[in-house]
Amino acid sequence: MNVDELAAEFTREGFVVLRNVLDARQIAPINRAIERDLAACPAEWARFSDSFIQAVDLLPRCEEFDGLIENPVVLELLRQLLGSDVTFEELSVILRNPTKEGSDHKSWHRDIVRDFERRFEINAISVVYYLTDVTEQDHCFSIIPGTHERRAEMRPEDVVPGMEVDLLAPAGSAILFHARCLHSGKLKPESRQRRTVHLYYSKASLPRTSEWSSMPERLRGPLYTKAGRTDVMEGTGRKPRGLAAGLPLLEVLREAQRRAAVA
Ligand SMILES: O=C(O)CCC(=O)C(=O)O
């Protein structure tokens, strides 16, 4: 499919899968960076559960992710979808370990803004890179097509099994999805560890969607104009103000999600 066809599919369904955007030579240094950072900076990795571990502020310590932010294939499609003023907003890494838990801790949700009445404020695209193969047996990303637009009236509690599409793809694939689309992680009892990198993009003309990922000096230019912006949307991307200093990352992230849920 060419970029116009991919853009049309994304616009209709709210997501598209680009298989094999990265090859093994590009994936290996990213995996090494994850292992290095896990060992060197364990406090930067929030352990939500045995099966959900996340780091949200890796860029100051790891240059290995820069190529993902600026991947030319993905950026061409993003420019088509968001316009030439596309901006990078956030990068996190999620590790999903083997588990017997039956359901995902976040369940069905829209990203950034949890308040259903404010869902049309969500104007961002997430890019999820699979770093490991995701087969029928593995924890996968699951999405409800069209819930960014034609089915935007659907609430998380309206989802019934069978509506979802499970995105199975080899390591090196990139999923682009509209952050307004209902989605969830689907846990599988026999899964291997799944590794993913989650990036968010929006537009320079819109408020910053997230302040979790700091952008060090080396990341400058049109893609990074949100680096110095303090007008962060009310939602999961906003660091909770007024918390005690030194609180573990897990508690800070949980509080951000709690505040976004009751907003
Ligand atoms: O781990 C998953 O597949 C789900 C990720 C997710 O919910 C998200 O990107 O917001």
GROMACS .gro file of N, CA and C in nm, residues 41-201:
model
  483
   41CYS      N    1   1.896   0.194   3.619
   41CYS     CA    2   1.800   0.291   3.674
   41CYS      C    3   1.666   0.224   3.706
   42PRO      N    4   1.665   0.125   3.795
   42PRO     CA    5   1.538   0.053   3.821
   42PRO      C    6   1.426   0.144   3.869
   43ALA      N    7   1.461   0.255   3.937
   43ALA     CA    8   1.356   0.344   3.988
   43ALA      C    9   1.281   0.416   3.877
   44GLU      N   10   1.339   0.415   3.756
   44GLU     CA   11   1.273   0.481   3.642
   44GLU      C   12   1.171   0.388   3.574
   45TRP      N   13   1.160   0.265   3.625
   45TRP     CA   14   1.068   0.167   3.567
   45TRP      C   15   0.955   0.140   3.668
   46ALA      N   16   0.833   0.175   3.631
   46ALA     CA   17   0.718   0.158   3.720
   46ALA      C   18   0.660   0.019   3.702
   47ARG      N   19   0.650  -0.055   3.813
   47ARG     CA   20   0.597  -0.192   3.808
   47ARG      C   21   0.450  -0.189   3.850
   48PHE      N   22   0.362  -0.170   3.752
   48PHE     CA   23   0.218  -0.165   3.781
   48PHE      C   24   0.168  -0.302   3.827
   49SER      N   25   0.223  -0.407   3.770
   49SER     CA   26   0.188  -0.543   3.809
   49SER      C   27   0.303  -0.631   3.759
   50ASP      N   28   0.296  -0.762   3.788
   50ASP     CA   29   0.400  -0.852   3.739
   50ASP      C   30   0.411  -0.845   3.587
   51SER      N   31   0.297  -0.815   3.523
   51SER     CA   32   0.296  -0.823   3.377
   51SER      C   33   0.299  -0.687   3.309
   52PHE      N   34   0.313  -0.579   3.385
   52PHE     CA   35   0.311  -0.446   3.322
   52PHE      C   36   0.415  -0.356   3.386
   53ILE      N   37   0.525  -0.335   3.315
   53ILE     CA   38   0.635  -0.253   3.365
   53ILE      C   39   0.661  -0.145   3.261
   54GLN      N   40   0.672  -0.019   3.307
   54GLN     CA   41   0.679   0.090   3.209
   54GLN      C   42   0.781   0.196   3.251
   55ALA      N   43   0.858   0.244   3.152
   55ALA     CA   44   0.946   0.360   3.172
   55ALA      C   45   0.898   0.470   3.080
   56VAL      N   46   0.890   0.592   3.132
   56VAL     CA   47   0.830   0.701   3.053
   56VAL      C   48   0.928   0.814   3.020
   57ASP      N   49   1.047   0.809   3.079
   57ASP     CA   50   1.140   0.923   3.060
   57ASP      C   51   1.280   0.872   3.030
   58LEU      N   52   1.293   0.805   2.917
   58LEU     CA   53   1.420   0.739   2.883
   58LEU      C   54   1.514   0.825   2.799
   59LEU      N   55   1.460   0.924   2.731
   59LEU     CA   56   1.540   0.993   2.628
   59LEU      C   57   1.666   1.061   2.683
   60PRO      N   58   1.663   1.117   2.804
   60PRO     CA   59   1.788   1.176   2.854
   60PRO      C   60   1.900   1.073   2.873
   61ARG      N   61   1.865   0.947   2.889
   61ARG     CA   62   1.968   0.844   2.915
   61ARG      C   63   1.997   0.756   2.793
   62CYS      N   64   1.910   0.755   2.694
   62CYS     CA   65   1.923   0.659   2.584
   62CYS      C   66   1.902   0.727   2.449
   63GLU      N   67   2.010   0.740   2.374
   63GLU     CA   68   1.998   0.796   2.239
   63GLU      C   69   1.944   0.694   2.139
   64GLU      N   70   1.942   0.569   2.180
   64GLU     CA   71   1.903   0.460   2.088
   64GLU      C   72   1.759   0.474   2.037
   65PHE      N   73   1.676   0.551   2.109
   65PHE     CA   74   1.535   0.563   2.067
   65PHE      C   75   1.513   0.674   1.964
   66ASP      N   76   1.616   0.757   1.942
   66ASP     CA   77   1.598   0.873   1.854
   66ASP      C   78   1.552   0.830   1.715
   67GLY      N   79   1.610   0.719   1.665
   67GLY     CA   80   1.576   0.672   1.531
   67GLY      C   81   1.430   0.627   1.519
   68LEU      N   82   1.372   0.586   1.630
   68LEU     CA   83   1.229   0.548   1.627
   68LEU      C   84   1.143   0.674   1.613
   69ILE      N   85   1.179   0.777   1.688
   69ILE     CA   86   1.100   0.901   1.682
   69ILE      C   87   1.102   0.956   1.540
   70GLU      N   88   1.217   0.941   1.473
   70GLU     CA   89   1.235   1.004   1.342
   70GLU      C   90   1.231   0.902   1.227
   71ASN      N   91   1.174   0.786   1.250
   71ASN     CA   92   1.167   0.685   1.144
   71ASN      C   93   1.100   0.744   1.019
   72PRO      N   94   1.169   0.744   0.906
   72PRO     CA   95   1.116   0.816   0.788
   72PRO      C   96   0.986   0.758   0.733
   73VAL      N   97   0.971   0.627   0.738
   73VAL     CA   98   0.848   0.565   0.685
   73VAL      C   99   0.727   0.609   0.768
   74VAL      N  100   0.745   0.603   0.899
   74VAL     CA  101   0.635   0.639   0.990
   74VAL      C  102   0.608   0.789   0.982
   75LEU      N  103   0.714   0.868   0.977
   75LEU     CA  104   0.696   1.014   0.974
   75LEU      C  105   0.624   1.060   0.847
   76GLU      N  106   0.651   0.994   0.736
   76GLU     CA  107   0.582   1.033   0.611
   76GLU      C  108   0.430   1.015   0.627
   77LEU      N  109   0.392   0.904   0.686
   77LEU     CA  110   0.249   0.878   0.707
   77LEU      C  111   0.191   0.976   0.811
   78LEU      N  112   0.268   1.002   0.916
   78LEU     CA  113   0.220   1.096   1.019
   78LEU      C  114   0.199   1.236   0.960
   79ARG      N  115   0.290   1.277   0.871
   79ARG     CA  116   0.276   1.411   0.810
   79ARG      C  117   0.150   1.416   0.723
   80GLN      N  118   0.123   1.305   0.658
   80GLN     CA  119   0.002   1.297   0.576
   80GLN      C  120  -0.123   1.309   0.663
   81LEU      N  121  -0.118   1.248   0.781
   81LEU     CA  122  -0.236   1.242   0.868
   81LEU      C  123  -0.251   1.368   0.954
   82LEU      N  124  -0.140   1.418   1.006
   82LEU     CA  125  -0.147   1.528   1.102
   82LEU      C  126  -0.110   1.663   1.041
   83GLY      N  127  -0.038   1.659   0.929
   83GLY     CA  128   0.007   1.784   0.866
   83GLY      C  129   0.156   1.804   0.888
   84SER      N  130   0.207   1.909   0.825
   84SER     CA  131   0.352   1.931   0.829
   84SER      C  132   0.399   1.978   0.966
   85ASP      N  133   0.306   2.023   1.052
   85ASP     CA  134   0.350   2.070   1.184
   85ASP      C  135   0.340   1.959   1.290
   86VAL      N  136   0.360   1.833   1.245
   86VAL     CA  137   0.357   1.720   1.338
   86VAL      C  138   0.464   1.739   1.446
   87THR      N  139   0.427   1.705   1.570
   87THR     CA  140   0.522   1.716   1.681
   87THR      C  141   0.530   1.586   1.758
   88PHE      N  142   0.647   1.557   1.807
   88PHE     CA  143   0.668   1.444   1.897
   88PHE      C  144   0.623   1.486   2.037
   89GLU      N  145   0.554   1.393   2.108
   89GLU     CA  146   0.499   1.428   2.239
   89GLU      C  147   0.551   1.340   2.354
   90GLU      N  148   0.565   1.209   2.329
   90GLU     CA  149   0.598   1.118   2.440
   90GLU      C  150   0.657   0.989   2.387
   91LEU      N  151   0.747   0.930   2.464
   91LEU     CA  152   0.797   0.795   2.430
   91LEU      C  153   0.806   0.714   2.559
   92SER      N  154   0.743   0.597   2.560
   92SER     CA  155   0.758   0.509   2.675
   92SER      C  156   0.785   0.367   2.627
   93VAL      N  157   0.842   0.288   2.715
   93VAL     CA  158   0.865   0.146   2.686
   93VAL      C  159   0.781   0.065   2.783
   94ILE      N  160   0.712  -0.036   2.730
   94ILE     CA  161   0.631  -0.124   2.814
   94ILE      C  162   0.681  -0.268   2.799
   95LEU      N  163   0.703  -0.332   2.912
   95LEU     CA  164   0.738  -0.475   2.914
   95LEU      C  165   0.618  -0.549   2.970
   96ARG      N  166   0.570  -0.650   2.896
   96ARG     CA  167   0.458  -0.730   2.944
   96ARG      C  168   0.508  -0.872   2.961
   97ASN      N  169   0.519  -0.911   3.088
   97ASN     CA  170   0.577  -1.042   3.118
   97ASN      C  171   0.472  -1.152   3.109
   98PRO      N  172   0.519  -1.278   3.100
   98PRO     CA  173   0.424  -1.389   3.110
   98PRO      C  174   0.342  -1.376   3.238
   99THR      N  175   0.214  -1.405   3.232
   99THR     CA  176   0.128  -1.389   3.350
   99THR      C  177   0.005  -1.478   3.337
  100LYS      N  178  -0.055  -1.509   3.450
  100LYS     CA  179  -0.182  -1.582   3.446
  100LYS      C  180  -0.300  -1.486   3.468
  101GLU      N  181  -0.270  -1.355   3.482
  101GLU     CA  182  -0.378  -1.257   3.496
  101GLU      C  183  -0.466  -1.263   3.372
  102GLY      N  184  -0.598  -1.253   3.394
  102GLY     CA  185  -0.689  -1.269   3.280
  102GLY      C  186  -0.715  -1.142   3.203
  103SER      N  187  -0.705  -1.025   3.268
  103SER     CA  188  -0.739  -0.904   3.195
  103SER      C  189  -0.636  -0.795   3.221
  104ASP      N  190  -0.634  -0.698   3.132
  104ASP     CA  191  -0.535  -0.594   3.140
  104ASP      C  192  -0.572  -0.493   3.249
  105HIS      N  193  -0.470  -0.435   3.315
  105HIS     CA  194  -0.503  -0.345   3.427
  105HIS      C  195  -0.570  -0.216   3.380
  106LYS      N  196  -0.545  -0.176   3.253
  106LYS     CA  197  -0.609  -0.052   3.206
  106LYS      C  198  -0.743  -0.081   3.138
  107SER      N  199  -0.763  -0.207   3.094
  107SER     CA  200  -0.888  -0.242   3.028
  107SER      C  201  -0.913  -0.152   2.904
  108TRP      N  202  -1.037  -0.147   2.853
  108TRP     CA  203  -1.064  -0.065   2.733
  108TRP      C  204  -1.060   0.082   2.771
  109HIS      N  205  -0.991   0.160   2.692
  109HIS     CA  206  -0.979   0.303   2.722
  109HIS      C  207  -0.941   0.382   2.598
  110ARG      N  208  -0.962   0.514   2.608
  110ARG     CA  209  -0.903   0.608   2.513
  110ARG      C  210  -0.783   0.671   2.583
  111ASP      N  211  -0.684   0.715   2.504
  111ASP     CA  212  -0.565   0.770   2.566
  111ASP      C  213  -0.580   0.921   2.590
  112ILE      N  214  -0.498   0.969   2.681
  112ILE     CA  215  -0.476   1.113   2.709
  112ILE      C  216  -0.591   1.174   2.791
  113VAL      N  217  -0.716   1.165   2.740
  113VAL     CA  218  -0.831   1.220   2.813
  113VAL      C  219  -0.926   1.106   2.844
  114ARG      N  220  -0.952   1.082   2.971
  114ARG     CA  221  -1.041   0.971   3.008
  114ARG      C  222  -1.188   1.012   3.012
  115ASP      N  223  -1.213   1.142   3.029
  115ASP     CA  224  -1.350   1.192   3.038
  115ASP      C  225  -1.419   1.178   2.902
  116PHE      N  226  -1.524   1.093   2.896
  116PHE     CA  227  -1.594   1.064   2.770
  116PHE      C  228  -1.641   1.192   2.701
  117GLU      N  229  -1.689   1.288   2.780
  117GLU     CA  230  -1.743   1.411   2.721
  117GLU      C  231  -1.636   1.494   2.651
  118ARG      N  232  -1.512   1.471   2.685
  118ARG     CA  233  -1.402   1.551   2.626
  118ARG      C  234  -1.327   1.472   2.519
  119ARG      N  235  -1.385   1.363   2.467
  119ARG     CA  236  -1.306   1.274   2.380
  119ARG      C  237  -1.262   1.341   2.250
  120PHE      N  238  -1.340   1.442   2.204
  120PHE     CA  239  -1.298   1.506   2.078
  120PHE      C  240  -1.181   1.602   2.095
  121GLU      N  241  -1.138   1.621   2.220
  121GLU     CA  242  -1.013   1.696   2.243
  121GLU      C  243  -0.890   1.609   2.212
  122ILE      N  244  -0.913   1.478   2.196
  122ILE     CA  245  -0.799   1.387   2.171
  122ILE      C  246  -0.764   1.394   2.023
  123ASN      N  247  -0.655   1.460   1.995
  123ASN     CA  248  -0.609   1.473   1.856
  123ASN      C  249  -0.462   1.435   1.850
  124ALA      N  250  -0.437   1.310   1.869
  124ALA     CA  251  -0.299   1.261   1.870
  124ALA      C  252  -0.297   1.121   1.811
  125ILE      N  253  -0.182   1.084   1.761
  125ILE     CA  254  -0.164   0.950   1.704
  125ILE      C  255  -0.055   0.880   1.783
  126SER      N  256  -0.081   0.757   1.820
  126SER     CA  257   0.021   0.677   1.888
  126SER      C  258   0.084   0.579   1.788
  127VAL      N  259   0.212   0.563   1.801
  127VAL     CA  260   0.285   0.464   1.721
  127VAL      C  261   0.342   0.362   1.819
  128VAL      N  262   0.302   0.236   1.802
  128VAL     CA  263   0.351   0.129   1.889
  128VAL      C  264   0.444   0.040   1.807
  129TYR      N  265   0.570   0.034   1.846
  129TYR     CA  266   0.664  -0.057   1.780
  129TYR      C  267   0.668  -0.188   1.858
  130TYR      N  268   0.641  -0.298   1.790
  130TYR     CA  269   0.661  -0.429   1.853
  130TYR      C  270   0.810  -0.464   1.842
  131LEU      N  271   0.872  -0.489   1.955
  131LEU     CA  272   1.014  -0.530   1.955
  131LEU      C  273   1.028  -0.682   1.959
  132THR      N  274   0.918  -0.749   1.988
  132THR     CA  275   0.916  -0.896   1.989
  132THR      C  276   0.801  -0.942   1.899
  133ASP      N  277   0.811  -1.065   1.850
  133ASP     CA  278   0.702  -1.118   1.767
  133ASP      C  279   0.575  -1.129   1.851
  134VAL      N  280   0.464  -1.088   1.793
  134VAL     CA  281   0.335  -1.102   1.862
  134VAL      C  282   0.248  -1.195   1.777
  135THR      N  283   0.238  -1.319   1.824
  135THR     CA  284   0.158  -1.420   1.754
  135THR      C  285   0.027  -1.439   1.832
  136GLU      N  286  -0.054  -1.531   1.783
  136GLU     CA  287  -0.180  -1.568   1.850
  136GLU      C  288  -0.161  -1.598   1.999
  137GLN      N  289  -0.043  -1.652   2.035
  137GLN     CA  290  -0.018  -1.693   2.173
  137GLN      C  291   0.026  -1.577   2.264
  138ASP      N  292   0.065  -1.464   2.204
  138ASP     CA  293   0.130  -1.360   2.283
  138ASP      C  294   0.034  -1.247   2.322
  139HIS      N  295   0.067  -1.180   2.433
  139HIS     CA  296  -0.006  -1.058   2.470
  139HIS      C  297  -0.008  -0.967   2.349
  140CYS      N  298  -0.125  -0.913   2.317
  140CYS     CA  299  -0.130  -0.829   2.197
  140CYS      C  300  -0.204  -0.699   2.224
  141PHE      N  301  -0.185  -0.607   2.133
  141PHE     CA  302  -0.258  -0.482   2.133
  141PHE      C  303  -0.391  -0.508   2.060
  142SER      N  304  -0.499  -0.463   2.120
  142SER     CA  305  -0.632  -0.493   2.067
  142SER      C  306  -0.710  -0.361   2.053
  143ILE      N  307  -0.787  -0.347   1.946
  143ILE     CA  308  -0.849  -0.216   1.919
  143ILE      C  309  -0.990  -0.234   1.864
  144ILE      N  310  -1.076  -0.134   1.888
  144ILE     CA  311  -1.213  -0.136   1.833
  144ILE      C  312  -1.215  -0.040   1.714
  145PRO      N  313  -1.226  -0.093   1.592
  145PRO     CA  314  -1.218  -0.008   1.472
  145PRO      C  315  -1.324   0.103   1.474
  146GLY      N  316  -1.285   0.218   1.421
  146GLY     CA  317  -1.380   0.326   1.397
  146GLY      C  318  -1.421   0.406   1.519
  147THR      N  319  -1.371   0.371   1.637
  147THR     CA  320  -1.419   0.440   1.758
  147THR      C  321  -1.356   0.579   1.775
  148HIS      N  322  -1.272   0.618   1.680
  148HIS     CA  323  -1.220   0.757   1.682
  148HIS      C  324  -1.320   0.851   1.615
  149GLU      N  325  -1.405   0.799   1.522
  149GLU     CA  326  -1.495   0.885   1.443
  149GLU      C  327  -1.635   0.827   1.434
  150ARG      N  328  -1.656   0.733   1.339
  150ARG     CA  329  -1.794   0.692   1.311
  150ARG      C  330  -1.857   0.618   1.429
  151ARG      N  331  -1.775   0.558   1.515
  151ARG     CA  332  -1.828   0.492   1.635
  151ARG      C  333  -1.779   0.561   1.762
  152ALA      N  334  -1.759   0.692   1.752
  152ALA     CA  335  -1.704   0.766   1.866
  152ALA      C  336  -1.802   0.773   1.984
  153GLU      N  337  -1.931   0.735   1.957
  153GLU     CA  338  -2.029   0.735   2.067
  153GLU      C  339  -2.008   0.616   2.161
  154MET      N  340  -1.925   0.522   2.118
  154MET     CA  341  -1.905   0.402   2.200
  154MET      C  342  -1.820   0.433   2.323
  155ARG      N  343  -1.867   0.384   2.436
  155ARG     CA  344  -1.794   0.400   2.563
  155ARG      C  345  -1.720   0.270   2.592
  156PRO      N  346  -1.619   0.276   2.677
  156PRO     CA  347  -1.544   0.153   2.709
  156PRO      C  348  -1.636   0.040   2.757
  157GLU      N  349  -1.739   0.075   2.834
  157GLU     CA  350  -1.827  -0.029   2.889
  157GLU      C  351  -1.921  -0.088   2.784
  158ASP      N  352  -1.927  -0.029   2.665
  158ASP     CA  353  -2.011  -0.083   2.557
  158ASP      C  354  -1.942  -0.195   2.480
  159VAL      N  355  -1.812  -0.214   2.503
  159VAL     CA  356  -1.739  -0.315   2.425
  159VAL      C  357  -1.782  -0.455   2.467
  160VAL      N  358  -1.816  -0.537   2.369
  160VAL     CA  359  -1.844  -0.679   2.399
  160VAL      C  360  -1.745  -0.764   2.318
  161PRO      N  361  -1.709  -0.881   2.374
  161PRO     CA  362  -1.610  -0.964   2.305
  161PRO      C  363  -1.652  -0.992   2.161
  162GLY      N  364  -1.555  -0.984   2.072
  162GLY     CA  365  -1.583  -1.007   1.930
  162GLY      C  366  -1.579  -0.878   1.849
  163MET      N  367  -1.595  -0.764   1.916
  163MET     CA  368  -1.588  -0.636   1.845
  163MET      C  369  -1.445  -0.599   1.812
  164GLU      N  370  -1.350  -0.654   1.888
  164GLU     CA  371  -1.213  -0.606   1.880
  164GLU      C  372  -1.133  -0.672   1.768
  165VAL      N  373  -1.028  -0.604   1.727
  165VAL     CA  374  -0.931  -0.661   1.632
  165VAL      C  375  -0.799  -0.675   1.708
  166ASP      N  376  -0.746  -0.796   1.710
  166ASP     CA  377  -0.617  -0.821   1.776
  166ASP      C  378  -0.506  -0.800   1.675
  167LEU      N  379  -0.409  -0.717   1.709
  167LEU     CA  380  -0.304  -0.684   1.612
  167LEU      C  381  -0.183  -0.775   1.635
  168LEU      N  382  -0.174  -0.877   1.549
  168LEU     CA  383  -0.064  -0.974   1.553
  168LEU      C  384   0.034  -0.934   1.444
  169ALA      N  385   0.161  -0.927   1.477
  169ALA     CA  386   0.259  -0.881   1.378
  169ALA      C  387   0.399  -0.918   1.428
  170PRO      N  388   0.494  -0.930   1.334
  170PRO     CA  389   0.630  -0.964   1.377
  170PRO      C  390   0.704  -0.848   1.442
  171ALA      N  391   0.809  -0.883   1.514
  171ALA     CA  392   0.897  -0.781   1.572
  171ALA      C  393   0.940  -0.686   1.461
  172GLY      N  394   0.944  -0.557   1.493
  172GLY     CA  395   0.984  -0.458   1.393
  172GLY      C  396   0.865  -0.391   1.325
  173SER      N  397   0.744  -0.438   1.358
  173SER     CA  398   0.624  -0.375   1.300
  173SER      C  399   0.585  -0.254   1.382
  174ALA      N  400   0.516  -0.161   1.315
  174ALA     CA  401   0.467  -0.041   1.383
  174ALA      C  402   0.315  -0.033   1.366
  175ILE      N  403   0.246  -0.011   1.477
  175ILE     CA  404   0.101   0.011   1.473
  175ILE      C  405   0.079   0.161   1.490
  176LEU      N  406   0.005   0.221   1.402
  176LEU     CA  407  -0.036   0.361   1.423
  176LEU      C  408  -0.183   0.357   1.461
  177PHE      N  409  -0.218   0.422   1.572
  177PHE     CA  410  -0.361   0.428   1.604
  177PHE      C  411  -0.397   0.565   1.656
  178HIS      N  412  -0.521   0.604   1.628
  178HIS     CA  413  -0.572   0.732   1.677
  178HIS      C  414  -0.595   0.716   1.827
  179ALA      N  415  -0.543   0.810   1.905
  179ALA     CA  416  -0.550   0.795   2.051
  179ALA      C  417  -0.694   0.801   2.102
  180ARG      N  418  -0.788   0.842   2.012
  180ARG     CA  419  -0.931   0.843   2.052
  180ARG      C  420  -0.996   0.706   2.033
  181CYS      N  421  -0.931   0.617   1.965
  181CYS     CA  422  -0.986   0.482   1.942
  181CYS      C  423  -0.979   0.400   2.070
  182LEU      N  424  -1.087   0.330   2.100
  182LEU     CA  425  -1.085   0.242   2.218
  182LEU      C  426  -0.987   0.128   2.194
  183HIS      N  427  -0.902   0.101   2.292
  183HIS     CA  428  -0.802  -0.005   2.278
  183HIS      C  429  -0.767  -0.061   2.414
  184SER      N  430  -0.694  -0.172   2.411
  184SER     CA  431  -0.656  -0.239   2.535
  184SER      C  432  -0.541  -0.334   2.506
  185GLY      N  433  -0.470  -0.374   2.610
  185GLY     CA  434  -0.375  -0.484   2.596
  185GLY      C  435  -0.452  -0.613   2.625
  186LYS      N  436  -0.434  -0.715   2.539
  186LYS     CA  437  -0.503  -0.842   2.565
  186LYS      C  438  -0.399  -0.944   2.612
  187LEU      N  439  -0.420  -0.994   2.733
  187LEU     CA  440  -0.322  -1.086   2.792
  187LEU      C  441  -0.352  -1.230   2.752
  188LYS      N  442  -0.247  -1.305   2.721
  188LYS     CA  443  -0.261  -1.446   2.681
  188LYS      C  444  -0.184  -1.533   2.780
  189PRO      N  445  -0.244  -1.645   2.821
  189PRO     CA  446  -0.184  -1.725   2.930
  189PRO      C  447  -0.048  -1.786   2.895
  190GLU      N  448  -0.022  -1.810   2.767
  190GLU     CA  449   0.105  -1.874   2.729
  190GLU      C  450   0.203  -1.774   2.668
  191SER      N  451   0.179  -1.646   2.688
  191SER     CA  452   0.263  -1.547   2.619
  191SER      C  453   0.407  -1.546   2.669
  192ARG      N  454   0.497  -1.515   2.575
  192ARG     CA  455   0.635  -1.482   2.613
  192ARG      C  456   0.635  -1.335   2.657
  193GLN      N  457   0.751  -1.289   2.704
  193GLN     CA  458   0.759  -1.145   2.734
  193GLN      C  459   0.737  -1.067   2.605
  194ARG      N  460   0.652  -0.965   2.610
  194ARG     CA  461   0.635  -0.876   2.495
  194ARG      C  462   0.697  -0.741   2.527
  195ARG      N  463   0.771  -0.687   2.432
  195ARG     CA  464   0.833  -0.556   2.450
  195ARG      C  465   0.779  -0.461   2.344
  196THR      N  466   0.739  -0.342   2.388
  196THR     CA  467   0.687  -0.243   2.293
  196THR      C  468   0.740  -0.104   2.327
  197VAL      N  469   0.753  -0.021   2.225
  197VAL     CA  470   0.783   0.121   2.246
  197VAL      C  471   0.662   0.199   2.198
  198HIS      N  472   0.615   0.291   2.281
  198HIS     CA  473   0.492   0.366   2.253
  198HIS      C  474   0.526   0.514   2.238
  199LEU      N  475   0.499   0.566   2.118
  199LEU     CA  476   0.525   0.707   2.093
  199LEU      C  477   0.395   0.779   2.064
  200TYR      N  478   0.391   0.906   2.095
  200TYR     CA  479   0.274   0.989   2.064
  200TYR      C  480   0.318   1.110   1.984
  201TYR      N  481   0.233   1.145   1.886
  201TYR     CA  482   0.257   1.263   1.803
  201TYR      C  483   0.128   1.344   1.798
   0.00000   0.00000   0.00000
